[in-house]
Amino acid sequence: MIDYTEKIPNNIDLGRDRVLQRALEHWQPAYLNWWYDMGPTESHSYDVYLRTAISVEPDGWAQFGYVKMPEYRWGIFLQPRDEKRQVNFGIHKGQPAWQEVPGEYRSILRRIIVTQGDTEPASVEQQKMLGLSCPSLYDLRNIFQVNVEEGRHLWAMVYLLHRYFGRDGREEAESLLARRSGDTDNPRILGAFNEPTPDWLAFYMFTFFTDRDGKFQLCALAESGFDPLSRTCRFMLTEEAHHMFVGETGVGRIIQRTCEVMKENKIDDPSEVRATGVIDLQTIQRYLNFHYSVTLDLYGSDVSSNAANYFTSGLKGRFRETKLEDDHVLTEAQYPVSEIVGDKIVTKDVPALTALNERLRDDYIEEIKDGVGRWQRVIDNAGIPFKLTLPHKGFHRAIGNFAGHFISPEGQVLSEEAWKKREFEWLPSAKDYAYVQSLMSGRVTEPGKFANWIAPPIRGINNQPMNFEYVRFN
Ligand code: BYC
């Protein structure tokens, strides 16, 4: 059980490490200032029906109740230690898992933790304004839950920086509160975290596609030989599942509502569909293309010596590393990656060690396919002949072998001119964004009511009725 009477709730016996406790208590007000400044707009006095972790045990960690978000009990929770755990891959395979940072890997480990940590506040910043246009109290509560948990994930990484990296860790922790999503002078580290999330369709796409990158990266870090990182990520993963649920069901409910309206009115022309105040399936496809492609970039270059180093040193594993049946060293293995030769996409084998980013991206794509298949079923069940498709892996990429090339969603290599001509058949245009945002000009706050462009969920949060007052505005 977690003791919530402490200033910083934790299950790491923080009270016994005065230096660390003081450092974190010093960071805490800076974090709160950041939250007041960059957290959800106008939300500080709302009572929100949130879930809070009360223990790290798998079956009993969630407690629901009304909380004012600035009073949310952000804290430090690690999965319990397994004394027998080893480094399970790379050149240190078989050694006991590290409880302290191995000196020779200090700087790369810090870099991984900082990159991970940086995404968490970034996503809160990206979503800052969305509460003002929520489609229901249910959805408003869900975005707030996602936001406070991203805040906690920042705490998770800041704990590691403070506890294991001394002064430069403390400096990095401060920088995590100083960078800003989309800022020209001091942006967030990774590309997708500087893109705006301007509306709720973008938010649901983000939580479906980009939070799932979070899941896969956390799974890879949960395999780390640096045990505190592994234990932290394992607990973070339990929170991540809800974020992807919000994204998948959010997009699914938008699709469902569109299909209902198309059927009712016997229409399929996008402009007629728009005239009824819902989002046409073509626009949903363009948003999908955008969020999928910018998220694929988050896995880094297809061939990466950084990724090989992370693995060989035992710092970052593969997805489900310990379940894989091979030598976990990969000095001999090969892995296929794509590249462009002339006007063709060709596949060639490269040393598997250098292709670990690509491999994780491929694991991710498999899971994405299933989710998109579930959206497709909503359309099929309505009897509408429309196919949602995942664009080719090389479409609209800015990192890796496809960067600088112009690939169509079907996977043809085009000239820049030919691609640009069709860009807004494939990606949302300013007009698409303007239309989607025109539907979301105000918020729906009556309990049990939903905006016209989205279907209600199947059930409420924590089995509450649909007309439950998930947020009280005071
Ligand atoms: N944007 O060797 P490469 C989440 C840089 S999401 C900008 O391929 P590497 C969440 C790279 O830094 C998960 N720059 O890179 C989701 C490098 O720079 P230098 C976040 C990029 O290191 C929703 C250069 O390009 N966690 O949790 O193999 C809501 C060469 O690249 C990008 C992590 O990412 C980019 N997209 O791979 C909230 C895990 N990609 O050295 C939260 C930690 C690459 O030339 N991060 N670059 O200056 C990592 O493991 C790795 O840093 C990456 C990149 C997989 C991201």
Coordinates of C-alpha atoms and ligand atoms in Angstrom, one line a residue:
M1 CA 0.0 0.0 0.0
I2 CA 1.1 3.5 -0.7
D3 CA 1.2 6.0 2.1
Y4 CA -0.7 9.2 0.9
T5 CA 0.1 11.2 4.0
E6 CA 3.6 11.7 2.7
K7 CA 4.4 14.8 0.8
I8 CA 5.7 12.6 -2.1
P9 CA 3.8 9.3 -2.1
N10 CA 6.2 6.5 -2.9
N11 CA 7.0 2.8 -2.4
I12 CA 10.8 3.3 -2.4
D13 CA 11.3 4.2 1.2
L14 CA 12.0 7.8 0.3
G15 CA 12.1 8.9 3.9
R16 CA 15.3 7.0 4.5
D17 CA 17.2 8.9 1.8
R18 CA 17.2 12.5 3.0
V19 CA 19.3 13.9 0.2
L20 CA 17.1 12.4 -2.5
Q21 CA 13.9 13.4 -0.6
R22 CA 15.2 17.0 -0.4
A23 CA 16.1 17.1 -4.0
L24 CA 12.7 15.9 -5.1
E25 CA 10.9 18.2 -2.6
H26 CA 12.8 21.0 -4.3
W27 CA 11.7 19.8 -7.8
Q28 CA 8.0 19.3 -6.7
P29 CA 7.0 23.0 -6.6
A30 CA 8.7 23.6 -10.0
Y31 CA 6.7 20.7 -11.3
L32 CA 3.5 22.2 -9.9
N33 CA 4.3 25.6 -11.5
W34 CA 4.7 23.8 -14.8
W35 CA 1.3 22.0 -14.2
Y36 CA -0.4 25.3 -13.5
D37 CA 1.2 26.9 -16.5
M38 CA 1.1 24.1 -19.1
G39 CA -1.5 21.6 -17.7
P40 CA -5.1 21.6 -18.9
T41 CA -6.5 25.1 -19.3
E42 CA -9.0 26.4 -16.7
S43 CA -9.1 23.1 -15.0
H44 CA -7.4 23.8 -11.7
S45 CA -10.5 24.1 -9.5
Y46 CA -12.5 21.2 -11.1
D47 CA -13.4 18.1 -9.2
V48 CA -12.5 15.2 -11.5
Y49 CA -13.4 11.6 -11.0
L50 CA -9.9 10.2 -11.2
R51 CA -8.3 6.9 -10.4
T52 CA -5.2 7.0 -8.2
A53 CA -2.7 4.2 -7.6
I54 CA -3.0 2.8 -4.1
S55 CA -0.7 -0.1 -4.5
V56 CA 1.6 -1.6 -7.2
E57 CA 0.0 -5.0 -7.0
P58 CA -1.6 -5.9 -10.4
D59 CA -5.1 -6.5 -8.9
G60 CA -5.6 -3.7 -6.5
W61 CA -4.0 -0.5 -7.5
A62 CA -6.9 1.7 -8.6
Q63 CA -9.0 3.9 -6.4
F64 CA -11.6 6.2 -7.8
G65 CA -12.8 9.5 -6.4
Y66 CA -13.1 13.2 -7.0
V67 CA -9.8 15.0 -7.0
K68 CA -8.7 18.6 -8.0
M69 CA -5.9 17.9 -10.4
P70 CA -3.2 20.1 -8.8
E71 CA -3.9 18.0 -5.7
Y72 CA -3.4 14.7 -7.5
R73 CA -1.0 12.5 -5.6
W74 CA 1.8 12.3 -8.1
G75 CA 4.5 10.0 -6.7
I76 CA 7.1 7.4 -7.3
F77 CA 6.0 3.8 -7.7
L78 CA 8.2 0.9 -8.8
Q79 CA 7.3 -2.7 -9.3
P80 CA 8.8 -4.7 -6.4
R81 CA 12.3 -6.0 -6.9
D82 CA 13.1 -9.5 -8.0
E83 CA 16.3 -10.4 -6.2
K84 CA 17.2 -13.0 -8.8
R85 CA 16.7 -10.8 -11.9
Q86 CA 19.6 -10.8 -14.4
V87 CA 20.7 -8.9 -17.4
N88 CA 19.0 -10.9 -20.0
F89 CA 20.6 -9.8 -23.3
G90 CA 23.8 -8.3 -24.8
I91 CA 27.3 -8.8 -23.7
H92 CA 26.5 -8.8 -19.9
K93 CA 23.9 -11.5 -20.3
G94 CA 23.7 -13.7 -17.2
Q95 CA 25.2 -11.1 -14.8
P96 CA 23.0 -9.9 -11.9
A97 CA 20.8 -7.0 -13.0
W98 CA 22.4 -3.6 -12.1
Q99 CA 21.1 -1.8 -9.0
E100 CA 23.3 1.2 -9.7
V101 CA 24.3 2.8 -13.0
P102 CA 27.3 1.1 -14.7
G103 CA 29.9 3.8 -15.0
E104 CA 30.7 3.2 -18.6
Y105 CA 27.0 3.5 -19.7
R106 CA 26.1 6.5 -17.6
S107 CA 25.7 9.0 -20.4
I108 CA 23.7 6.8 -22.8
L109 CA 21.5 5.6 -20.0
R110 CA 20.8 9.2 -19.0
R111 CA 20.0 10.1 -22.6
I112 CA 17.5 7.3 -22.9
I113 CA 15.8 8.3 -19.7
V114 CA 15.7 12.0 -20.7
T115 CA 14.2 11.1 -24.1
Q116 CA 11.5 9.0 -22.5
G117 CA 10.9 11.6 -19.8
D118 CA 10.6 14.5 -22.3
T119 CA 7.6 12.9 -24.1
E120 CA 5.5 12.9 -21.0
P121 CA 5.1 16.6 -20.2
A122 CA 5.1 17.2 -24.0
S123 CA 1.9 15.3 -24.5
V124 CA 0.2 17.3 -21.7
E125 CA 1.3 20.5 -23.3
Q126 CA 0.0 19.3 -26.7
Q127 CA -3.4 18.5 -25.2
K128 CA -3.7 21.6 -23.0
M129 CA -6.6 23.3 -24.8
L130 CA -8.8 20.3 -25.5
G131 CA -10.9 20.5 -22.4
L132 CA -12.5 23.6 -23.8
S133 CA -14.1 21.6 -26.6
C134 CA -14.8 18.2 -25.0
P135 CA -17.7 16.1 -26.5
S136 CA -18.9 15.0 -23.0
L137 CA -18.0 14.8 -19.3
Y138 CA -17.0 11.2 -19.8
D139 CA -14.4 12.2 -22.5
L140 CA -13.3 15.2 -20.4
R141 CA -12.6 13.0 -17.5
N142 CA -10.7 10.6 -19.7
I143 CA -8.3 13.2 -21.1
F144 CA -7.7 14.5 -17.6
Q145 CA -6.9 11.0 -16.4
V146 CA -4.4 10.7 -19.3
N147 CA -2.9 14.0 -18.4
V148 CA -2.3 13.4 -14.7
E149 CA -0.8 10.0 -15.6
E150 CA 1.6 11.5 -18.1
G151 CA 2.5 13.8 -15.3
R152 CA 3.2 10.8 -13.1
H153 CA 5.3 9.3 -15.8
L154 CA 7.4 12.4 -15.8
W155 CA 7.9 11.9 -12.0
A156 CA 9.0 8.3 -12.7
M157 CA 11.8 9.4 -15.0
V158 CA 12.7 12.4 -12.8
Y159 CA 13.1 10.0 -9.8
L160 CA 15.6 8.0 -11.8
L161 CA 17.5 11.1 -12.8
H162 CA 17.7 12.4 -9.2
R163 CA 18.4 9.2 -7.6
Y164 CA 21.1 7.8 -10.0
F165 CA 22.6 10.7 -11.9
G166 CA 23.6 13.3 -9.3
R167 CA 24.0 16.8 -10.4
D168 CA 23.6 16.4 -14.1
G169 CA 20.5 14.3 -13.4
R170 CA 19.0 17.2 -11.4
E171 CA 19.9 19.6 -14.3
E172 CA 18.2 17.3 -16.8
A173 CA 15.1 17.2 -14.5
E174 CA 14.9 20.9 -14.6
S175 CA 15.3 21.0 -18.4
L176 CA 12.3 18.6 -18.6
L177 CA 10.2 21.4 -17.2
A178 CA 11.8 24.1 -19.4
R179 CA 11.4 22.6 -22.9
R180 CA 8.0 23.3 -24.5
S181 CA 6.2 21.3 -27.2
G182 CA 6.4 23.2 -30.5
D183 CA 8.6 25.9 -29.1
T184 CA 11.1 27.2 -31.8
D185 CA 13.9 27.9 -29.3
N186 CA 13.5 25.1 -26.8
P187 CA 11.4 22.3 -28.4
R188 CA 10.7 18.8 -27.1
I189 CA 13.2 16.2 -28.2
L190 CA 11.2 14.0 -30.6
G191 CA 9.4 15.1 -33.7
A192 CA 5.8 13.9 -33.0
F193 CA 5.8 15.7 -29.6
N194 CA 6.2 19.1 -31.3
E195 CA 3.1 18.6 -33.5
P196 CA 0.0 20.3 -32.4
T197 CA -3.0 18.2 -31.1
P198 CA -5.6 20.7 -32.3
D199 CA -8.9 18.7 -31.9
W200 CA -10.4 15.6 -30.4
L201 CA -10.0 13.4 -33.5
A202 CA -6.3 14.2 -33.3
F203 CA -6.3 13.5 -29.6
Y204 CA -7.8 10.0 -30.1
M205 CA -5.5 9.3 -33.0
F206 CA -2.5 10.4 -30.8
T207 CA -3.5 8.2 -27.9
F208 CA -4.1 5.2 -30.2
F209 CA -0.9 5.6 -32.3
T210 CA 1.6 7.6 -30.3
D211 CA 0.8 6.3 -26.8
R212 CA 1.3 2.9 -28.3
D213 CA 4.8 3.9 -29.3
G214 CA 5.0 4.7 -25.6
K215 CA 3.9 1.2 -24.8
F216 CA 6.5 -0.5 -27.1
Q217 CA 9.3 1.8 -26.0
L218 CA 8.4 1.1 -22.3
C219 CA 8.3 -2.6 -23.0
A220 CA 11.8 -2.4 -24.5
L221 CA 13.0 -0.4 -21.5
A222 CA 11.3 -2.7 -19.0
E223 CA 13.7 -5.4 -20.3
S224 CA 16.7 -3.2 -19.2
G225 CA 19.5 -4.7 -17.2
F226 CA 19.4 -1.5 -15.2
D227 CA 16.9 -2.8 -12.7
P228 CA 15.4 0.5 -11.4
L229 CA 14.5 1.5 -15.0
S230 CA 12.9 -1.8 -15.6
R231 CA 10.8 -1.7 -12.4
T232 CA 9.7 1.9 -13.1
C233 CA 8.7 1.0 -16.7
R234 CA 6.8 -2.0 -15.6
F235 CA 4.5 0.1 -13.4
M236 CA 4.1 2.8 -16.0
L237 CA 2.9 0.2 -18.5
T238 CA -0.1 -0.6 -16.3
E239 CA -1.2 3.1 -16.7
E240 CA -0.5 3.2 -20.4
A241 CA -3.2 0.6 -21.2
H242 CA -5.9 3.1 -20.3
H243 CA -4.5 5.7 -22.7
M244 CA -4.6 3.3 -25.6
F245 CA -8.2 2.3 -24.7
V246 CA -9.2 6.0 -24.8
G247 CA -7.7 6.3 -28.2
E248 CA -9.1 3.2 -29.7
T249 CA -12.6 3.6 -28.4
G250 CA -12.6 7.3 -29.1
V251 CA -11.8 6.8 -32.8
G252 CA -14.2 3.8 -32.9
R253 CA -17.0 5.9 -31.5
I254 CA -16.4 8.7 -34.1
I255 CA -16.5 6.1 -36.8
Q256 CA -19.6 4.5 -35.4
R257 CA -21.5 7.8 -35.3
T258 CA -20.5 8.7 -38.8
C259 CA -21.7 5.3 -40.0
E260 CA -25.0 5.7 -38.2
V261 CA -25.6 9.0 -39.9
M262 CA -24.6 7.7 -43.3
K263 CA -27.0 4.8 -43.0
E264 CA -29.8 6.8 -41.6
N265 CA -29.6 9.4 -44.4
K266 CA -28.4 7.0 -47.1
I267 CA -25.5 9.1 -48.0
D268 CA -21.8 8.5 -48.8
D269 CA -20.5 11.6 -50.4
P270 CA -18.1 13.3 -47.9
S271 CA -19.6 16.7 -48.4
E272 CA -23.1 15.4 -47.7
V273 CA -21.8 13.6 -44.7
R274 CA -20.2 16.8 -43.4
A275 CA -23.5 18.6 -43.9
T276 CA -24.9 16.4 -41.2
G277 CA -22.3 17.5 -38.7
V278 CA -20.2 14.4 -38.4
I279 CA -16.7 13.5 -39.6
D280 CA -16.5 11.8 -43.0
L281 CA -14.6 8.6 -43.2
Q282 CA -12.2 10.1 -45.8
T283 CA -11.1 12.7 -43.3
I284 CA -10.7 10.0 -40.6
Q285 CA -8.4 8.1 -43.1
R286 CA -6.3 11.2 -43.6
Y287 CA -5.8 11.8 -39.9
L288 CA -4.9 8.1 -39.5
N289 CA -2.3 8.5 -42.3
F290 CA -0.8 11.5 -40.5
H291 CA -0.6 10.1 -37.0
Y292 CA 0.6 6.7 -38.1
S293 CA 3.5 8.1 -40.2
V294 CA 4.7 10.6 -37.6
T295 CA 4.6 7.9 -35.0
L296 CA 6.6 5.5 -37.1
D297 CA 9.4 8.1 -37.1
L298 CA 9.5 7.9 -33.3
Y299 CA 11.3 4.5 -33.6
G300 CA 14.4 6.2 -35.0
S301 CA 16.5 5.2 -38.0
D302 CA 16.0 1.8 -39.6
V303 CA 19.7 1.1 -39.2
S304 CA 21.0 2.6 -36.0
S305 CA 24.3 2.1 -34.2
N306 CA 22.8 3.8 -31.2
A307 CA 20.1 1.0 -31.0
A308 CA 22.9 -1.6 -31.4
N309 CA 24.8 -0.1 -28.5
Y310 CA 21.8 0.2 -26.3
F311 CA 21.1 -3.6 -26.8
T312 CA 24.7 -4.8 -26.6
S313 CA 25.2 -2.9 -23.4
G314 CA 22.1 -4.5 -21.9
L315 CA 20.2 -1.2 -21.5
K316 CA 17.3 -1.5 -23.9
G317 CA 15.9 -4.9 -25.0
R318 CA 13.5 -6.0 -27.7
F319 CA 9.7 -6.3 -27.3
R320 CA 9.2 -9.3 -25.0
E321 CA 12.9 -10.0 -25.0
T322 CA 12.8 -12.8 -22.5
K323 CA 10.1 -14.7 -24.4
L324 CA 12.1 -14.7 -27.6
E325 CA 13.9 -17.8 -28.5
D326 CA 17.3 -16.9 -29.7
D327 CA 20.8 -16.2 -28.2
H328 CA 19.8 -12.7 -27.0
V329 CA 23.2 -11.5 -28.2
L330 CA 22.5 -11.2 -32.0
T331 CA 26.0 -11.1 -33.2
E332 CA 25.2 -13.5 -36.1
A333 CA 21.6 -12.7 -36.8
Q334 CA 20.2 -10.7 -39.8
Y335 CA 17.1 -8.6 -40.1
P336 CA 15.4 -7.2 -43.3
V337 CA 15.2 -3.4 -43.8
S338 CA 13.9 -1.4 -46.7
E339 CA 15.7 1.2 -48.7
I340 CA 15.2 3.1 -51.9
V341 CA 17.2 2.2 -54.9
G342 CA 16.4 4.4 -57.9
D343 CA 12.6 4.4 -58.0
K344 CA 12.2 1.1 -56.2
I345 CA 11.8 0.1 -52.6
V346 CA 14.1 -2.9 -52.0
T347 CA 14.5 -5.0 -49.0
K348 CA 17.9 -6.2 -47.8
D349 CA 19.3 -8.0 -44.8
V350 CA 21.5 -6.1 -42.4
P351 CA 23.0 -7.2 -39.0
A352 CA 20.0 -7.6 -36.7
L353 CA 21.8 -5.6 -34.0
T354 CA 21.7 -2.5 -36.1
A355 CA 18.1 -3.0 -37.1
L356 CA 16.5 -3.1 -33.6
N357 CA 14.6 0.2 -34.2
E358 CA 13.1 -1.3 -37.3
R359 CA 12.2 -4.5 -35.5
L360 CA 10.4 -2.7 -32.7
R361 CA 8.6 -0.6 -35.3
D362 CA 7.5 -3.9 -37.1
D363 CA 6.3 -5.3 -33.8
Y364 CA 4.3 -2.1 -33.3
I365 CA 2.8 -2.2 -36.8
E366 CA 1.5 -5.7 -36.1
E367 CA -0.5 -4.5 -33.1
I368 CA -1.7 -1.4 -35.0
K369 CA -3.1 -3.6 -37.7
D370 CA -5.3 -5.4 -35.2
G371 CA -6.7 -2.1 -33.8
V372 CA -7.4 -0.7 -37.3
G373 CA -9.1 -4.0 -38.1
R374 CA -11.5 -3.4 -35.1
W375 CA -12.4 0.0 -36.5
Q376 CA -13.0 -1.6 -39.8
R377 CA -15.5 -4.0 -38.3
V378 CA -17.6 -1.0 -37.1
I379 CA -17.8 0.1 -40.8
D380 CA -18.5 -3.4 -42.1
N381 CA -21.2 -4.0 -39.5
A382 CA -22.9 -0.9 -40.8
G383 CA -22.8 -2.3 -44.3
I384 CA -20.8 0.6 -45.6
P385 CA -18.3 -0.2 -48.4
F386 CA -15.4 1.8 -47.2
K387 CA -11.9 0.3 -46.3
L388 CA -9.6 2.0 -43.8
T389 CA -6.0 1.2 -44.8
L390 CA -2.7 1.6 -43.2
P391 CA -0.4 3.5 -45.5
H392 CA 2.9 2.0 -46.6
K393 CA 5.7 2.2 -44.0
G394 CA 7.6 4.6 -46.1
F395 CA 4.8 7.1 -46.6
H396 CA 5.4 10.6 -45.2
R397 CA 8.5 9.7 -43.2
A398 CA 11.1 12.2 -41.9
I399 CA 13.5 9.8 -40.1
G400 CA 15.3 6.8 -41.5
N401 CA 15.8 5.3 -45.0
F402 CA 12.5 6.8 -46.4
A403 CA 13.3 10.3 -45.2
G404 CA 13.7 12.7 -48.2
H405 CA 11.8 10.3 -50.5
F406 CA 8.2 10.7 -51.7
I407 CA 6.3 7.5 -51.2
S408 CA 2.6 7.2 -51.8
P409 CA 0.3 5.4 -49.3
E410 CA 0.4 2.4 -51.7
G411 CA 4.2 2.3 -51.6
Q412 CA 5.1 3.8 -55.0
V413 CA 8.2 6.0 -55.1
L414 CA 7.1 9.3 -56.7
S415 CA 8.7 12.5 -57.7
E416 CA 8.3 15.4 -55.2
E417 CA 6.0 17.2 -57.7
A418 CA 3.8 14.1 -58.2
W419 CA 3.6 13.5 -54.4
K420 CA 2.8 17.2 -53.6
K421 CA 0.0 17.2 -56.1
R422 CA -1.8 14.5 -54.1
E423 CA -0.6 15.4 -50.6
F424 CA -4.1 16.5 -49.4
E425 CA -5.8 13.4 -50.7
W426 CA -3.6 11.6 -48.2
L427 CA -3.0 14.0 -45.3
P428 CA -5.4 16.4 -43.6
S429 CA -5.4 19.8 -45.2
A430 CA -6.0 23.2 -43.5
K431 CA -9.6 22.8 -44.6
D432 CA -10.0 19.4 -43.0
Y433 CA -8.7 20.7 -39.7
A434 CA -10.9 23.8 -39.9
Y435 CA -13.9 21.5 -40.6
V436 CA -13.2 19.2 -37.7
Q437 CA -12.5 22.1 -35.4
S438 CA -15.8 23.8 -36.4
L439 CA -17.6 20.8 -34.9
M440 CA -15.7 21.3 -31.7
S441 CA -16.3 25.0 -31.0
G442 CA -17.7 24.5 -27.5
R443 CA -17.8 21.9 -24.8
V444 CA -20.6 19.6 -23.9
T445 CA -21.1 19.6 -20.1
E446 CA -24.5 18.2 -19.4
P447 CA -24.1 14.8 -17.7
G448 CA -25.1 12.0 -20.2
K449 CA -25.0 14.2 -23.3
F450 CA -22.6 13.7 -26.2
A451 CA -21.6 15.9 -29.1
N452 CA -23.3 15.0 -32.4
W453 CA -20.1 13.7 -34.0
I454 CA -19.4 10.9 -31.5
A455 CA -21.3 7.9 -30.2
P456 CA -21.6 7.3 -26.5
P457 CA -19.3 4.6 -25.0
I458 CA -20.6 1.2 -24.3
R459 CA -20.2 1.7 -20.5
G460 CA -19.1 4.3 -18.0
I461 CA -15.9 4.6 -16.1
N462 CA -15.7 2.2 -13.1
N463 CA -19.2 1.0 -14.0
Q464 CA -20.7 4.4 -13.3
P465 CA -23.9 5.3 -15.2
M466 CA -23.6 7.3 -18.4
N467 CA -25.1 10.4 -16.9
F468 CA -22.6 10.3 -14.0
E469 CA -21.1 13.7 -13.2
Y470 CA -17.5 12.8 -14.1
V471 CA -16.3 16.4 -13.8
R472 CA -17.7 19.1 -11.5
F473 CA -16.8 22.6 -12.6
N474 CA -17.5 24.4 -9.3
Ligands
BYC1 N1 12.6 13.1 -33.7 O1 20.2 6.5 -34.2 P1 18.9 7.0 -34.4 C1 5.9 7.9 -25.1 C2 17.5 11.5 -33.5 S1 6.5 7.7 -26.6 C3 13.7 13.8 -33.6 O2 17.9 6.4 -35.2 P2 18.1 6.2 -31.8 C4 4.6 8.7 -25.0 C5 18.2 10.7 -32.5 O3 18.0 11.3 -31.2 C6 8.1 6.8 -26.4 N2 14.9 13.2 -33.6 O4 18.3 7.2 -32.9 C7 3.6 8.6 -26.0 C8 19.7 10.8 -32.9 O5 20.2 12.1 -32.6 P3 21.8 12.4 -32.5 C9 9.2 7.7 -26.0 C10 15.1 11.9 -33.7 O6 18.8 6.8 -30.7 C11 2.5 9.4 -25.9 C12 19.6 10.8 -34.4 O7 18.2 11.2 -34.7 N3 10.3 6.8 -25.6 O8 6.4 7.4 -24.1 O9 18.5 4.8 -32.3 C13 2.3 10.2 -24.8 C14 19.9 9.4 -35.0 O10 18.8 8.5 -34.8 C15 13.9 11.1 -33.8 C16 11.4 6.6 -26.3 O11 11.6 7.1 -27.4 C17 12.6 11.7 -33.9 N4 11.5 11.0 -34.0 O12 16.5 6.1 -31.7 C18 3.3 10.3 -23.8 C19 12.5 5.7 -25.7 N5 14.3 9.8 -33.9 O13 22.4 11.3 -31.7 C20 4.4 9.5 -23.9 C21 13.8 6.3 -25.5 C22 15.7 9.8 -33.9 O14 22.2 12.3 -34.0 N6 14.4 6.7 -26.8 N7 16.1 11.1 -33.7 O15 21.8 13.7 -31.9 C23 15.1 5.9 -27.6 O16 15.3 4.7 -27.4 C24 15.8 6.5 -28.8 O17 16.2 7.7 -28.5 C25 14.9 6.6 -30.1 C26 15.7 7.0 -31.3 C27 14.2 5.2 -30.4 C28 13.8 7.6 -29.9

